[in-house]
PDB file of C-alpha atoms in Angstrom:
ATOM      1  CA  UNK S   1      20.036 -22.765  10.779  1.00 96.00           C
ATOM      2  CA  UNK S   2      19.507 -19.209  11.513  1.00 98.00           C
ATOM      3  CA  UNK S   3      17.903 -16.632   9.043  1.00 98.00           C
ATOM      4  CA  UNK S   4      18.204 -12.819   8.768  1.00 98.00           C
ATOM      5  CA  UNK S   5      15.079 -11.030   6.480  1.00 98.00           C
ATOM      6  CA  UNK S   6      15.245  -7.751   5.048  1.00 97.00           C
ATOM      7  CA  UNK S   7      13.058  -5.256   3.449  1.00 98.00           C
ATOM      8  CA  UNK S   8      14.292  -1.946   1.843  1.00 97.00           C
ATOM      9  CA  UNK S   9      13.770   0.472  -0.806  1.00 98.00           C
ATOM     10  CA  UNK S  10      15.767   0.867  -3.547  1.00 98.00           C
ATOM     11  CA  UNK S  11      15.735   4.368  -4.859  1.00 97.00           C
ATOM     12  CA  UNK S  12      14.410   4.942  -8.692  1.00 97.00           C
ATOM     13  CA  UNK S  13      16.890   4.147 -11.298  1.00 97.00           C
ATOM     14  CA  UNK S  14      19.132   2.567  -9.121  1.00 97.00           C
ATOM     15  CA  UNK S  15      18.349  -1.266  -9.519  1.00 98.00           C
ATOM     16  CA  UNK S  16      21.537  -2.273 -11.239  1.00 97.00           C
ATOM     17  CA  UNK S  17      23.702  -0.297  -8.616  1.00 96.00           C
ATOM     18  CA  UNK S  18      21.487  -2.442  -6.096  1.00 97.00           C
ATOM     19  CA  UNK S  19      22.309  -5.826  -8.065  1.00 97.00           C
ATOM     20  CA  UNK S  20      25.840  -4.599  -7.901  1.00 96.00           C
ATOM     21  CA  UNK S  21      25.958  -3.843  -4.230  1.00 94.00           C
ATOM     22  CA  UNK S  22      23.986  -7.485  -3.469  1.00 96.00           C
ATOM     23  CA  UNK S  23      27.205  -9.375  -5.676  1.00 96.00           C
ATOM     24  CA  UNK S  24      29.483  -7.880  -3.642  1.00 92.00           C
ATOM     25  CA  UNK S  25      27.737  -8.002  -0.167  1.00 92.00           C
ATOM     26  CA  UNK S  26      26.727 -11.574  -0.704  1.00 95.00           C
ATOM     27  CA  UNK S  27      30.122 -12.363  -2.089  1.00 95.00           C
ATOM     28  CA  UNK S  28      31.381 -10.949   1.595  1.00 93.00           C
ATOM     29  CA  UNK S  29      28.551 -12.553   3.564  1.00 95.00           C
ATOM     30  CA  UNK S  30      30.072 -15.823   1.922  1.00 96.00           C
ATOM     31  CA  UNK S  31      33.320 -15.257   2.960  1.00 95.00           C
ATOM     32  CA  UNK S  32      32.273 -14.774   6.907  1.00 96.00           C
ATOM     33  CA  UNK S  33      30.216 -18.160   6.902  1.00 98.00           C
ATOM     34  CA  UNK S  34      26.435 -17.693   4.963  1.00 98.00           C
ATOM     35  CA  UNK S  35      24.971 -20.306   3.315  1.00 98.00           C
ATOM     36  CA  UNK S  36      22.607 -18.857   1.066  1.00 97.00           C
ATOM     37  CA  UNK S  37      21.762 -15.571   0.179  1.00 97.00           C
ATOM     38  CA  UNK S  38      18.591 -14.376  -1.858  1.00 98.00           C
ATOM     39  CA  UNK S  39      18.244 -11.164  -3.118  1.00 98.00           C
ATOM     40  CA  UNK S  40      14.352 -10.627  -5.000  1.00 98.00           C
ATOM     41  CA  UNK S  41      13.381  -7.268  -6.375  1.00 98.00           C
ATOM     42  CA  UNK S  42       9.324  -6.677  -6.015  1.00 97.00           C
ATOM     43  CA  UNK S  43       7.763  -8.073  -9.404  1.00 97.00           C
ATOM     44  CA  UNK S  44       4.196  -8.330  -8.346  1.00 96.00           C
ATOM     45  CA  UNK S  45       3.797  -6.190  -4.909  1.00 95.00           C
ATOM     46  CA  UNK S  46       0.528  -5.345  -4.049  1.00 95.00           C
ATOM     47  CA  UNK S  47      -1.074  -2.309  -1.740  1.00 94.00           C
ATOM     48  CA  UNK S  48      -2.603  -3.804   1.294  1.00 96.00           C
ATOM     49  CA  UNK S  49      -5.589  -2.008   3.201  1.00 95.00           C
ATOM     50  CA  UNK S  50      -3.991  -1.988   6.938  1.00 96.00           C
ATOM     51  CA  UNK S  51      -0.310  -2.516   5.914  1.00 96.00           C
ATOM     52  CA  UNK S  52       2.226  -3.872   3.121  1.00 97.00           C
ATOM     53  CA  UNK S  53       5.785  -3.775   1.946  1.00 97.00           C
ATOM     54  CA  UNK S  54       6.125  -0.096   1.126  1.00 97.00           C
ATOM     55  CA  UNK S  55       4.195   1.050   4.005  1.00 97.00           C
ATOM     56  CA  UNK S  56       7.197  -0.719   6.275  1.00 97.00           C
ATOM     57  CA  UNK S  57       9.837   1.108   4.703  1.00 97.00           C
ATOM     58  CA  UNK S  58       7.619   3.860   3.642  1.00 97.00           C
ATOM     59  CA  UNK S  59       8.372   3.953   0.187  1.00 97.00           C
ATOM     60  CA  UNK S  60       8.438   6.931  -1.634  1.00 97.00           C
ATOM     61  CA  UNK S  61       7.209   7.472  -5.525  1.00 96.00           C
ATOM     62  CA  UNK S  62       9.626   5.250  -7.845  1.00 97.00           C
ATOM     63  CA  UNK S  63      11.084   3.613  -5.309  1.00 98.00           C
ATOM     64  CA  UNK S  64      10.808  -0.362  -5.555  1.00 98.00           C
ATOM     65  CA  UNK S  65      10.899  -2.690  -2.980  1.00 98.00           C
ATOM     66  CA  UNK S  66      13.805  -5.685  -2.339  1.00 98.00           C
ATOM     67  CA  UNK S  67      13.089  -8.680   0.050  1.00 98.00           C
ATOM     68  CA  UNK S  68      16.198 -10.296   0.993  1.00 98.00           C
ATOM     69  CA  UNK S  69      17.186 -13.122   3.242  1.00 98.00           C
ATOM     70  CA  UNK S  70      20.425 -14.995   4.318  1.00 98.00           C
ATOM     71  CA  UNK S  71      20.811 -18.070   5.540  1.00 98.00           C
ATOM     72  CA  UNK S  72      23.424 -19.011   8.166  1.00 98.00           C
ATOM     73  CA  UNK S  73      24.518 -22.223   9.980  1.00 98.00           C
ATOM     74  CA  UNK S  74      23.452 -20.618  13.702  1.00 98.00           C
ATOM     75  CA  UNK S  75      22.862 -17.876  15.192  1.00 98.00           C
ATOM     76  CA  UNK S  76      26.357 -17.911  16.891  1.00 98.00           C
ATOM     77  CA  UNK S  77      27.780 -17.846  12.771  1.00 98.00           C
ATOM     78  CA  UNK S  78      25.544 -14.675  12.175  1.00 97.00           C
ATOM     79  CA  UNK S  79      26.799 -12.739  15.173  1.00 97.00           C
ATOM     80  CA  UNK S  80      30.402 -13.613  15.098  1.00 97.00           C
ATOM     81  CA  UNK S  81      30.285 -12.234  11.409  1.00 96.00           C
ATOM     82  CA  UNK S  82      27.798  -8.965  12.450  1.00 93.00           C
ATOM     83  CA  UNK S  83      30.876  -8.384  14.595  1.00 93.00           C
ATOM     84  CA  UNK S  84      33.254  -8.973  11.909  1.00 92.00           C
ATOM     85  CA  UNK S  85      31.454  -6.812   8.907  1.00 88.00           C
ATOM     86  CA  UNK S  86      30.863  -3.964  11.496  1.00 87.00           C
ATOM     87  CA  UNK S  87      34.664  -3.221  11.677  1.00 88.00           C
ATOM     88  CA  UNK S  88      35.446  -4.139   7.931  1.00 77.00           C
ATOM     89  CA  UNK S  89      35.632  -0.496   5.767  1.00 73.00           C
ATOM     90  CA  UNK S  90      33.867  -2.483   2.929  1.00 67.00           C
ATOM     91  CA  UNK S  91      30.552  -2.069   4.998  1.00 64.00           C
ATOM     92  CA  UNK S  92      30.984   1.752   5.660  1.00 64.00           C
ATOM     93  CA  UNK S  93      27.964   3.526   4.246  1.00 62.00           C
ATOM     94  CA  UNK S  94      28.100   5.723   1.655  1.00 67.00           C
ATOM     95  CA  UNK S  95      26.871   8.728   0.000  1.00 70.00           C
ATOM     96  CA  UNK S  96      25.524   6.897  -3.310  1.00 84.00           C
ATOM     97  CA  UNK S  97      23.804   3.575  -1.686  1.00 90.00           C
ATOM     98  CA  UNK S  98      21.614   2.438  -4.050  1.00 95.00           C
ATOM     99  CA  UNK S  99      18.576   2.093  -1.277  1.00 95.00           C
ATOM    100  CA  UNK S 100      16.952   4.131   1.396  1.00 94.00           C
ATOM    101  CA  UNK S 101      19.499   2.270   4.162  1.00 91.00           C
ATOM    102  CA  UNK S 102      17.390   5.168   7.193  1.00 94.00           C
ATOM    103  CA  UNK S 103      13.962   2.746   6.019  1.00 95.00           C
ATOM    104  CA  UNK S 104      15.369  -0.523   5.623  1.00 95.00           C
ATOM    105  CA  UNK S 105      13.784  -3.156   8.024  1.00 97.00           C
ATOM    106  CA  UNK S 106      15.368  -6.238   9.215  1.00 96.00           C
ATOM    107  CA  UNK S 107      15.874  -9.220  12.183  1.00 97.00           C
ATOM    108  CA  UNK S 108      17.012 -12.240  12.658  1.00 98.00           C
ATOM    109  CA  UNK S 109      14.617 -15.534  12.770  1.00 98.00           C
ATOM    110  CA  UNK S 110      14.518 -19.081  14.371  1.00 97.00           C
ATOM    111  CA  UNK S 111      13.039 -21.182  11.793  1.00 96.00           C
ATOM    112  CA  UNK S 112      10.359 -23.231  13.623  1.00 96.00           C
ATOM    113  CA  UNK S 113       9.244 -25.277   9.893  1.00 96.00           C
ATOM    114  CA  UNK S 114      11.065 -26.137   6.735  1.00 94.00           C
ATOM    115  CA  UNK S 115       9.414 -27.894   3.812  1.00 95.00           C
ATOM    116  CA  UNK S 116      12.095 -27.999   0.595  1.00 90.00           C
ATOM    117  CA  UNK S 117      15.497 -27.650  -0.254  1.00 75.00           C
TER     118      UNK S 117
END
């Protein structure tokens, strides 16, 4: 498997937009080969000393925090469909994104452990 992890800011008032967006993004994300998608809004986020969530996407007042992952077969499965989302118009930004999209944060990971599902 191959995972991608985001973290972003969703801009005050704007969480149902966000939930909105995430349907139909994950519904897409689906379509070019993911296998899980998980989409958590911050319930308990705490300010860290050194660093934290809203320090890495610099969060500004009312802004909350998203962590998001997806899950894909390989890493060949999450490229070929980076390639295919690029040129589909569905992915175009646009003026009334529900999240800070200049501060989001993300990369792709190897797993190296797995406990679970």
């Amino acid at each position: 498997m191959y995972v991608q992890g985001f973290v972003l800011p969703v801009l005050p008032g704007k969480k149902d937009a966000y939930i909105a967006m995430a349907k139909q993004a994950g519904e897409m994300f689906q379509r070019y080969g993911a296998l899980e998608i998980v989409e958590a809004f911050e319930d308990d986020v705490r300010d860290g000393a050194h660093t934290d969530f809203r320090k890495a996407v610099k969060a500004e007042d009312g802004e909350h925090i998203v962590f998001s992952w997806v899950v894909w077969p390989d890493k060949e499965t999450c490229v070929e469909a980076e390639k295919q989302m690029q040129a589909n118009e569905e992915m175009e930004p646009s003026d009334d994104m529900p999240f800070a999209g200049k501060r989001l944060i993300y990369g792709g990971f190897t797993p190296i452990y797995t406990l679970g599902r």
